[in-house]
CSV table of C-alpha atoms and ligand atoms in Angstrom, one decimal:
chain,number,residue,atom,x,y,z
A,3,MET,CA,-33.7,6.3,55.2
A,4,THR,CA,-31.3,7.6,57.9
A,5,GLN,CA,-28.4,9.7,57.0
A,6,ARG,CA,-26.0,6.8,57.7
A,7,GLU,CA,-28.0,4.4,55.5
A,8,ALA,CA,-28.0,6.9,52.7
A,9,GLN,CA,-24.3,7.3,53.0
A,10,SER,CA,-23.7,3.7,52.9
A,11,ALA,CA,-26.0,3.2,49.8
A,12,GLY,CA,-24.1,6.0,48.0
A,13,GLN,CA,-20.8,4.3,48.8
A,14,GLN,CA,-22.0,1.0,47.4
A,15,VAL,CA,-23.0,2.7,44.2
A,16,GLU,CA,-19.6,4.4,43.9
A,17,GLN,CA,-18.0,1.0,44.5
A,18,ARG,CA,-20.1,-0.7,41.8
A,19,VAL,CA,-19.2,2.1,39.2
A,20,GLU,CA,-15.5,1.7,40.1
A,21,LEU,CA,-15.7,-2.1,39.8
A,22,GLN,CA,-17.5,-1.8,36.4
A,23,ALA,CA,-14.8,0.6,35.1
A,24,THR,CA,-12.0,-1.6,36.3
A,25,GLY,CA,-13.8,-4.6,34.7
A,26,GLN,CA,-14.0,-2.7,31.4
A,27,LYS,CA,-10.3,-1.8,31.6
A,28,VAL,CA,-9.3,-5.3,32.3
A,29,GLU,CA,-11.5,-6.5,29.5
A,30,ARG,CA,-9.9,-4.0,27.1
A,31,GLN,CA,-6.4,-4.9,28.2
A,32,PHE,CA,-7.3,-8.7,27.8
A,33,THR,CA,-8.7,-8.1,24.3
A,34,HIS,CA,-5.6,-6.1,23.4
A,35,GLN,CA,-3.3,-8.9,24.7
A,36,ILE,CA,-5.2,-11.6,22.7
A,37,ASP,CA,-4.9,-9.4,19.6
A,38,GLN,CA,-1.2,-8.9,20.1
A,39,LEU,CA,-0.8,-12.7,20.5
A,40,TYR,CA,-2.7,-13.2,17.2
A,41,TRP,CA,-0.4,-10.7,15.3
A,42,GLU,CA,2.8,-12.3,16.9
A,43,GLN,CA,1.7,-15.8,15.9
A,44,LEU,CA,1.0,-14.5,12.4
A,45,LYS,CA,4.5,-12.9,12.3
A,46,ALA,CA,6.0,-16.3,13.2
A,47,ARG,CA,3.9,-18.0,10.5
A,48,LEU,CA,5.1,-15.4,7.9
A,49,GLU,CA,8.8,-16.1,8.9
A,50,THR,CA,8.4,-19.8,8.0
A,51,LYS,CA,6.5,-18.8,4.8
A,52,VAL,CA,9.1,-16.2,3.6
A,53,ASP,CA,11.9,-18.6,4.5
A,54,SER,CA,10.5,-21.2,2.2
A,55,MET,CA,9.8,-18.5,-0.5
A,56,ILE,CA,13.5,-17.7,-0.4
A,57,GLU,CA,14.3,-21.4,-1.3
A,58,GLN,CA,11.5,-21.7,-3.8
A,59,LEU,CA,12.0,-18.4,-5.7
A,60,GLY,CA,15.8,-18.4,-6.0
A,61,ASP,CA,16.7,-15.5,-8.4
A,62,LYS,CA,13.2,-15.3,-9.8
A,63,CYS,CA,11.5,-11.8,-10.0
A,64,PRO,CA,7.9,-12.8,-9.1
A,65,HIS,CA,4.8,-11.2,-10.3
A,66,VAL,CA,2.0,-13.6,-10.8
A,67,ALA,CA,1.3,-17.2,-9.5
A,68,LYS,CA,-1.6,-19.0,-11.1
A,69,ALA,CA,-3.4,-22.2,-10.0
A,70,ASP,CA,-0.2,-24.3,-10.1
A,71,GLY,CA,1.1,-22.2,-7.2
A,72,VAL,CA,4.4,-21.3,-9.1
A,73,TYR,CA,5.5,-17.7,-9.4
A,74,ASP,CA,6.5,-16.6,-12.8
A,75,ASN,CA,9.9,-14.9,-13.5
A,76,THR,CA,9.3,-11.4,-14.8
A,77,GLN,CA,11.9,-9.1,-16.4
A,78,THR,CA,13.1,-6.7,-13.7
A,79,ASP,CA,12.1,-3.6,-15.5
A,80,TRP,CA,8.4,-4.6,-14.8
A,81,TRP,CA,6.7,-2.3,-12.2
A,82,THR,CA,6.4,-5.1,-9.6
A,83,SER,CA,10.1,-6.0,-9.3
A,84,GLY,CA,10.6,-4.1,-6.0
A,85,PHE,CA,8.0,-6.0,-4.0
A,86,TRP,CA,9.7,-9.3,-3.3
A,87,PRO,CA,12.9,-7.6,-2.1
A,88,GLY,CA,10.6,-5.2,-0.2
A,89,ILE,CA,9.2,-8.2,1.7
A,90,LEU,CA,12.7,-9.3,2.5
A,91,TRP,CA,13.8,-5.9,3.9
A,92,ILE,CA,10.7,-5.8,6.1
A,93,MET,CA,11.3,-9.3,7.4
A,94,HIS,CA,14.9,-8.3,8.2
A,95,GLU,CA,13.8,-5.4,10.2
A,96,LEU,CA,10.9,-7.2,11.8
A,97,THR,CA,13.1,-10.1,13.0
A,98,GLY,CA,16.7,-8.7,13.0
A,99,LYS,CA,17.7,-11.8,11.0
A,100,GLU,CA,20.6,-11.4,8.6
A,101,HIS,CA,19.6,-13.9,5.9
A,102,TYR,CA,16.6,-11.7,4.8
A,103,LYS,CA,19.1,-8.8,4.3
A,104,LYS,CA,21.5,-11.0,2.4
A,105,ALA,CA,18.6,-12.2,0.0
A,106,ALA,CA,17.3,-8.5,-0.4
A,107,TRP,CA,20.8,-6.9,-1.1
A,108,PRO,CA,21.4,-7.4,-4.8
A,109,TRP,CA,18.0,-6.3,-5.9
A,110,ASP,CA,18.5,-2.5,-6.4
A,111,GLU,CA,21.4,-3.2,-8.6
A,112,ARG,CA,19.5,-5.7,-10.7
A,113,ILE,CA,16.7,-3.1,-11.2
A,114,GLU,CA,19.1,-0.2,-11.7
A,115,GLN,CA,20.3,-1.6,-15.1
A,116,TRP,CA,17.1,-0.3,-16.6
A,117,LEU,CA,18.0,3.3,-15.8
A,118,ILE,CA,21.0,2.8,-18.0
A,119,LYS,CA,19.9,0.7,-20.9
A,120,PRO,CA,16.7,1.3,-22.9
A,121,SER,CA,13.5,-0.1,-21.5
A,122,GLN,CA,10.0,0.7,-22.6
A,123,GLU,CA,8.6,-0.7,-19.4
A,124,LEU,CA,10.4,1.7,-17.0
A,125,HIS,CA,8.0,4.6,-16.3
A,126,HIS,CA,6.4,6.4,-13.3
A,127,ASP,CA,6.4,3.2,-11.2
A,128,VAL,CA,10.1,3.7,-10.4
A,129,GLY,CA,8.7,4.6,-6.9
A,130,PHE,CA,7.4,1.1,-6.5
A,131,GLN,CA,10.6,-0.3,-7.7
A,132,PHE,CA,13.2,1.8,-5.9
A,133,LEU,CA,11.5,2.8,-2.6
A,134,PRO,CA,11.3,-0.8,-1.2
A,135,THR,CA,14.9,-1.6,-2.6
A,136,ALA,CA,17.5,1.2,-3.1
A,137,VAL,CA,15.9,3.7,-0.6
A,138,VAL,CA,15.2,1.2,2.2
A,139,LYS,CA,18.7,-0.2,1.8
A,140,TYR,CA,20.2,3.3,2.1
A,141,GLU,CA,18.0,4.2,5.1
A,142,LEU,CA,18.9,1.0,6.9
A,143,THR,CA,22.6,0.7,6.1
A,144,GLY,CA,23.7,4.1,4.7
A,145,ASP,CA,24.8,2.3,1.5
A,146,ALA,CA,26.0,5.0,-1.0
A,147,ASP,CA,24.9,3.0,-4.1
A,148,GLY,CA,21.4,2.7,-2.6
A,149,TYR,CA,21.3,6.5,-2.2
A,150,ARG,CA,22.6,7.1,-5.8
A,151,ARG,CA,20.0,4.7,-7.3
A,152,GLY,CA,17.2,6.3,-5.2
A,153,MET,CA,18.2,9.8,-6.4
A,154,GLN,CA,18.5,8.6,-10.0
A,155,ALA,CA,15.1,7.1,-9.9
A,156,ALA,CA,13.7,10.3,-8.4
A,157,ASN,CA,15.3,12.4,-11.2
A,158,PHE,CA,13.7,10.0,-13.7
A,159,LEU,CA,10.3,10.3,-12.1
A,160,ALA,CA,10.6,14.2,-11.9
A,161,GLY,CA,11.6,14.3,-15.6
A,162,ARG,CA,8.0,12.8,-16.4
A,163,PHE,CA,6.3,15.9,-15.0
A,164,ASN,CA,4.0,17.8,-17.5
A,165,ALA,CA,4.2,21.5,-16.4
A,166,GLU,CA,1.1,22.6,-18.3
A,167,GLY,CA,-1.1,19.9,-17.1
A,168,GLN,CA,0.5,19.6,-13.6
A,169,PHE,CA,0.6,15.9,-13.7
A,170,ILE,CA,3.3,13.1,-13.9
A,171,ARG,CA,3.0,11.1,-17.0
A,172,ALA,CA,2.3,7.5,-16.3
A,173,TRP,CA,3.2,5.1,-19.1
A,174,ASN,CA,5.3,5.1,-22.3
A,175,PHE,CA,4.6,4.8,-26.0
A,176,ASP,CA,1.8,7.1,-27.2
A,177,LYS,CA,0.3,7.6,-23.8
A,178,ILE,CA,2.0,11.0,-23.5
A,179,GLY,CA,-0.9,12.8,-21.7
A,180,TRP,CA,-2.1,10.0,-19.4
A,181,ALA,CA,-1.8,10.1,-15.6
A,182,ILE,CA,-3.1,7.3,-13.4
A,183,ILE,CA,-4.2,7.0,-9.7
A,184,ASP,CA,-1.4,4.5,-9.0
A,185,CYS,CA,1.1,7.2,-9.2
A,186,MET,CA,0.0,8.6,-5.8
A,187,MET,CA,2.2,5.8,-4.3
A,188,ASN,CA,5.3,6.9,-6.3
A,189,LEU,CA,5.2,10.4,-4.9
A,190,SER,CA,7.0,9.4,-1.7
A,191,LEU,CA,10.2,8.9,-3.8
A,192,LEU,CA,10.0,12.7,-4.6
A,193,PHE,CA,9.4,13.7,-1.1
A,194,TRP,CA,12.3,11.5,0.0
A,195,ALA,CA,14.5,13.1,-2.6
A,196,SER,CA,13.7,16.6,-1.4
A,197,ARG,CA,14.4,15.7,2.2
A,198,GLU,CA,17.7,14.0,1.3
A,199,SER,CA,19.0,16.6,-1.1
A,200,GLY,CA,17.5,19.7,0.4
A,201,ASP,CA,16.3,20.6,-3.0
A,202,PRO,CA,12.5,21.4,-2.8
A,203,ARG,CA,11.9,20.9,-6.5
A,204,TYR,CA,11.1,17.2,-6.2
A,205,LYS,CA,8.5,17.9,-3.5
A,206,HIS,CA,7.0,20.8,-5.6
A,207,ILE,CA,6.3,18.3,-8.4
A,208,ALA,CA,4.8,15.8,-6.0
A,209,ILE,CA,2.4,18.4,-4.5
A,210,ARG,CA,1.3,19.6,-8.0
A,211,HIS,CA,0.6,16.1,-9.1
A,212,ALA,CA,-1.3,15.3,-5.8
A,213,ASP,CA,-3.4,18.5,-6.3
A,214,THR,CA,-4.3,17.3,-9.9
A,215,VAL,CA,-5.4,14.1,-8.3
A,216,LEU,CA,-7.6,15.8,-5.9
A,217,LYS,CA,-9.1,17.9,-8.7
A,218,HIS,CA,-9.5,15.2,-11.5
A,219,PHE,CA,-9.3,11.8,-10.0
A,220,LEU,CA,-11.0,11.8,-6.6
A,221,ARG,CA,-14.8,11.9,-7.0
A,222,GLU,CA,-17.3,13.5,-4.7
A,223,ASP,CA,-18.4,10.1,-3.4
A,224,GLY,CA,-14.9,9.0,-2.6
A,225,SER,CA,-14.4,6.6,-5.6
A,226,VAL,CA,-11.6,7.4,-8.1
A,227,ASN,CA,-10.9,7.4,-11.8
A,228,HIS,CA,-8.1,5.1,-12.8
A,229,ILE,CA,-6.8,7.1,-15.8
A,230,VAL,CA,-7.2,10.8,-16.8
A,231,SER,CA,-6.2,11.8,-20.2
A,232,PHE,CA,-4.9,15.4,-20.7
A,233,ASP,CA,-3.7,17.3,-23.8
A,234,PRO,CA,0.1,17.0,-23.4
A,235,GLU,CA,0.6,20.4,-25.2
A,236,THR,CA,-2.0,22.5,-23.4
A,237,GLY,CA,-2.4,20.4,-20.3
A,238,GLU,CA,-6.2,20.6,-20.6
A,239,PHE,CA,-8.4,17.8,-19.2
A,240,ILE,CA,-9.8,15.6,-21.9
A,241,GLU,CA,-11.5,12.7,-20.3
A,242,ALA,CA,-11.4,10.0,-17.6
A,243,LEU,CA,-10.9,6.4,-18.8
A,244,GLY,CA,-11.8,3.1,-17.3
A,245,GLY,CA,-8.3,1.5,-17.5
A,246,GLN,CA,-8.0,-1.6,-15.3
A,247,GLY,CA,-11.5,-0.9,-13.9
A,248,PHE,CA,-14.9,-2.0,-15.4
A,249,GLY,CA,-15.5,1.4,-17.1
A,250,PRO,CA,-15.0,5.3,-16.9
A,251,ASP,CA,-17.6,5.6,-14.2
A,252,SER,CA,-16.9,2.5,-12.2
A,253,ALA,CA,-14.8,2.1,-9.1
A,254,TRP,CA,-11.8,-0.1,-9.5
A,255,SER,CA,-11.0,-1.3,-6.1
A,256,ARG,CA,-7.2,-1.4,-6.4
A,257,GLY,CA,-7.2,2.2,-7.7
A,258,ALA,CA,-9.2,3.2,-4.6
A,259,SER,CA,-6.7,1.6,-2.4
A,260,TRP,CA,-3.8,3.4,-4.1
A,261,ALA,CA,-5.7,6.6,-3.4
A,262,ILE,CA,-6.3,6.0,0.2
A,263,TYR,CA,-2.7,5.0,0.9
A,264,GLY,CA,-1.1,7.6,-1.5
A,265,LEU,CA,-3.1,10.5,-0.2
A,266,ALA,CA,-2.4,9.6,3.4
A,267,ASN,CA,1.3,9.6,2.5
A,268,ALA,CA,1.1,13.0,0.9
A,269,TYR,CA,-0.4,14.3,4.2
A,270,ARG,CA,2.4,12.7,6.2
A,271,ASN,CA,5.0,14.3,3.8
A,272,THR,CA,3.4,17.8,3.7
A,273,GLY,CA,1.0,18.2,6.7
A,274,GLU,CA,-1.5,19.6,4.2
A,275,GLN,CA,-5.1,18.9,5.5
A,276,ARG,CA,-6.6,18.6,2.1
A,277,TYR,CA,-4.7,15.3,1.4
A,278,LEU,CA,-5.8,13.7,4.7
A,279,ASP,CA,-9.4,14.8,4.0
A,280,GLY,CA,-9.0,13.3,0.5
A,281,ALA,CA,-7.6,10.0,2.0
A,282,LYS,CA,-10.5,9.8,4.4
A,283,ARG,CA,-13.1,10.4,1.7
A,284,ALA,CA,-11.5,7.6,-0.3
A,285,ALA,CA,-11.3,5.4,2.8
A,286,ASN,CA,-14.9,5.9,3.7
A,287,TYR,CA,-16.1,5.0,0.3
A,288,PHE,CA,-13.9,1.9,0.3
A,289,ILE,CA,-15.0,0.7,3.8
A,290,ALA,CA,-18.7,1.3,2.9
A,291,SER,CA,-18.3,-0.8,-0.3
A,292,LEU,CA,-16.7,-3.8,1.4
A,293,PRO,CA,-18.7,-7.1,1.2
A,294,ASP,CA,-19.4,-9.1,4.4
A,295,ASP,CA,-15.9,-10.8,4.5
A,296,HIS,CA,-14.2,-7.4,4.2
A,297,VAL,CA,-12.2,-8.4,1.0
A,298,PRO,CA,-13.1,-6.2,-2.0
A,299,LEU,CA,-14.5,-7.3,-5.3
A,300,TRP,CA,-12.1,-6.2,-8.1
A,301,ASP,CA,-14.4,-3.3,-8.9
A,302,PHE,CA,-17.1,-1.9,-6.6
A,303,ARG,CA,-19.4,-0.7,-9.4
A,304,THR,CA,-20.0,-3.1,-12.2
A,305,ASP,CA,-23.3,-3.9,-13.9
A,306,LEU,CA,-22.3,-7.6,-14.3
A,307,ALA,CA,-24.1,-10.5,-12.7
A,308,GLU,CA,-23.1,-12.2,-9.5
A,309,GLY,CA,-19.8,-14.0,-9.1
A,310,GLU,CA,-17.4,-11.2,-9.9
A,311,PRO,CA,-13.8,-12.0,-8.7
A,312,LYS,CA,-12.3,-10.5,-5.6
A,313,ASP,CA,-9.0,-8.7,-5.5
A,314,SER,CA,-7.2,-9.6,-2.4
A,315,SER,CA,-4.4,-7.3,-3.4
A,316,ALA,CA,-6.7,-4.3,-3.2
A,317,GLY,CA,-7.7,-5.5,0.3
A,318,ALA,CA,-4.1,-5.8,1.5
A,319,ILE,CA,-3.1,-2.4,0.0
A,320,ALA,CA,-6.1,-0.7,1.5
A,321,ALA,CA,-5.5,-2.3,5.0
A,322,SER,CA,-2.0,-1.0,5.0
A,323,GLY,CA,-3.2,2.4,3.9
A,324,LEU,CA,-5.9,2.5,6.5
A,325,LEU,CA,-3.2,2.0,9.1
A,326,GLU,CA,-1.4,5.0,7.7
A,327,VAL,CA,-4.7,7.0,7.8
A,328,ALA,CA,-5.2,5.9,11.4
A,329,ARG,CA,-1.9,7.6,12.5
A,330,HIS,CA,-3.1,11.0,11.6
A,331,VAL,CA,-6.7,11.3,12.7
A,332,SER,CA,-8.5,11.7,16.1
A,333,ALA,CA,-8.6,8.8,18.5
A,334,ASN,CA,-12.2,7.9,17.5
A,335,GLU,CA,-11.5,7.9,13.8
A,336,ALA,CA,-8.3,6.0,14.4
A,337,ARG,CA,-10.3,3.3,16.0
A,338,LEU,CA,-12.5,2.9,13.0
A,339,TYR,CA,-9.8,2.9,10.4
A,340,HIS,CA,-7.5,0.7,12.5
A,341,GLY,CA,-10.3,-1.7,13.4
A,342,LYS,CA,-11.2,-2.1,9.7
A,343,ALA,CA,-7.7,-2.7,8.7
A,344,GLU,CA,-7.4,-5.4,11.3
A,345,ARG,CA,-10.7,-7.0,10.2
A,346,MET,CA,-9.5,-7.1,6.6
A,347,ILE,CA,-6.1,-8.6,7.5
A,348,ARG,CA,-7.8,-11.2,9.6
A,349,SER,CA,-10.1,-12.1,6.8
A,350,LEU,CA,-7.2,-12.4,4.3
A,351,THR,CA,-5.4,-14.5,6.9
A,352,GLU,CA,-8.3,-16.9,7.6
A,353,SER,CA,-9.7,-17.3,4.1
A,354,TYR,CA,-7.2,-16.2,1.5
A,355,MET,CA,-3.9,-17.7,2.4
A,356,THR,CA,-2.2,-20.3,0.2
A,357,GLY,CA,-1.5,-23.8,1.3
A,358,GLU,CA,1.6,-25.7,1.7
A,359,GLY,CA,4.1,-25.7,-1.2
A,360,HIS,CA,2.4,-22.7,-2.9
A,361,GLU,CA,5.1,-20.0,-3.7
A,362,ALA,CA,2.8,-17.0,-2.9
A,363,ILE,CA,1.2,-15.8,0.3
A,364,LEU,CA,-2.3,-14.7,-0.9
A,365,LEU,CA,-4.9,-16.2,-3.2
A,366,HIS,CA,-7.6,-14.5,-5.2
A,367,GLY,CA,-6.0,-11.4,-6.6
A,368,THR,CA,-7.2,-9.8,-9.9
A,369,GLY,CA,-4.7,-7.9,-12.1
A,370,TYR,CA,-6.4,-6.6,-15.2
A,371,LYS,CA,-10.0,-8.0,-15.5
A,372,PRO,CA,-11.1,-6.1,-18.7
A,373,ALA,CA,-8.1,-7.5,-20.6
A,374,GLY,CA,-8.7,-11.0,-19.3
A,375,GLN,CA,-5.3,-10.9,-17.6
A,376,ASN,CA,-4.4,-12.4,-14.2
A,377,ILE,CA,-7.8,-13.1,-12.8
A,378,ASP,CA,-8.1,-15.0,-9.5
A,379,VAL,CA,-4.3,-15.4,-9.1
A,380,SER,CA,-1.7,-14.6,-6.6
A,381,LEU,CA,0.0,-11.2,-7.0
A,382,ILE,CA,3.3,-10.2,-5.5
A,383,TYR,CA,2.1,-6.7,-4.6
A,384,GLY,CA,-0.8,-8.3,-2.7
A,385,ASP,CA,1.8,-10.3,-0.8
A,386,TYR,CA,4.0,-7.3,-0.1
A,387,PHE,CA,1.2,-5.1,1.3
A,388,TYR,CA,-0.1,-7.9,3.4
A,389,VAL,CA,3.3,-8.5,4.9
A,390,GLU,CA,3.7,-4.7,5.4
A,391,ALA,CA,0.3,-4.5,7.3
A,392,VAL,CA,1.1,-7.5,9.4
A,393,ALA,CA,4.5,-6.0,10.3
A,394,LYS,CA,2.7,-2.6,11.2
A,395,LEU,CA,0.4,-4.6,13.4
A,396,ASN,CA,3.4,-6.0,15.2
A,397,GLY,CA,4.8,-2.6,15.9
A,398,TRP,CA,7.1,-2.2,12.9
A,399,ARG,CA,7.3,1.3,11.7
A,400,ARG,CA,9.1,2.5,8.5
A,401,ASP,CA,7.6,4.7,6.0
A,402,ILE,CA,8.7,2.7,2.9
A,403,PHE,CA,5.9,4.3,0.8
B,18,LIG,N1,-0.1,-0.3,-10.9
B,18,LIG,C1,-0.8,-1.2,-11.7
B,18,LIG,C2,-1.8,-2.0,-10.9
B,18,LIG,O1,-2.2,-1.6,-9.8
B,18,LIG,O2,-2.2,-3.0,-11.5
């Protein structure tokens, strides 16, 4: 080969490599545009759905919808009362439409009454109730009542801290020494209260509780305990309990999703690497345990026969939590967590959505299987976290939790 021929061959190879790279870039851009179109269409579909829910639900405080497709009307001290208004606030921000804000507006006042009059149901879940109502209202509009209600709820939550055991007490009645994994999601109320008031004590409590979760709830393999019982006097660990999962050693999938999301939030609020490592450990276990359709069974570790019910709510919560994890990790890891979240939301959309006339968004949630309660139903928190994840995939960004 002459020098000129060699030069020309070299140039051809370079051109081919360049063309290939351009082709891959165009393909990536094209795939991205198709994905964006999918999420935008889903957003439009959700607008229609939530508009009809406003008509159907009226003043109801929805928690569970069974086979008849009608949401119940739960008392507003129940832990799920913030989710429907939370959907409305997200839709308001996502679309800029005022009717969502109008429908969301009264809810923090409705829930606040339970901070004044006695309720056995109001407990550590005030985060679930006041973050997507009072706090988001204050953040979006500067409303002074929203601020006051958010701070009152934070004081109530901080008052449940057990200093000897370094945990926030979960429920009422005789469960004085019980803490539960779900509480990770309520900690954002304490981080918010510290930021707003300049008083670090709220955040100190959240950090102590999160460290107790790393020590006593998150297992080596990334699965989690639902309940841990401590001696309320001495703070000593007594035992882990199965709670809403199959048993003490099982892996309740909704508990796992609370852990992923809650630990990622603790990282966002503190910058402490140990929480992000914990969130990733829980996420990796969750992802590895998913069945082919990417929607979890209600518990990943049961010794029951085939045919165990799914929990679509755990899938929706985990998807939104994985999108949070993806914000804080390397680009390669982010691709994994983001991609899995997208896959889960697509599966929920394609195979778990309700049909016309149904008051809920998602089918096939499981509330409390061991007690025989709310199996294969629609759950308002499944709907909320599904809407939240779809909003995030459309570029919406507000740290409600
Ligand atoms: N926070 C209770 C539950 O996840 O069912």
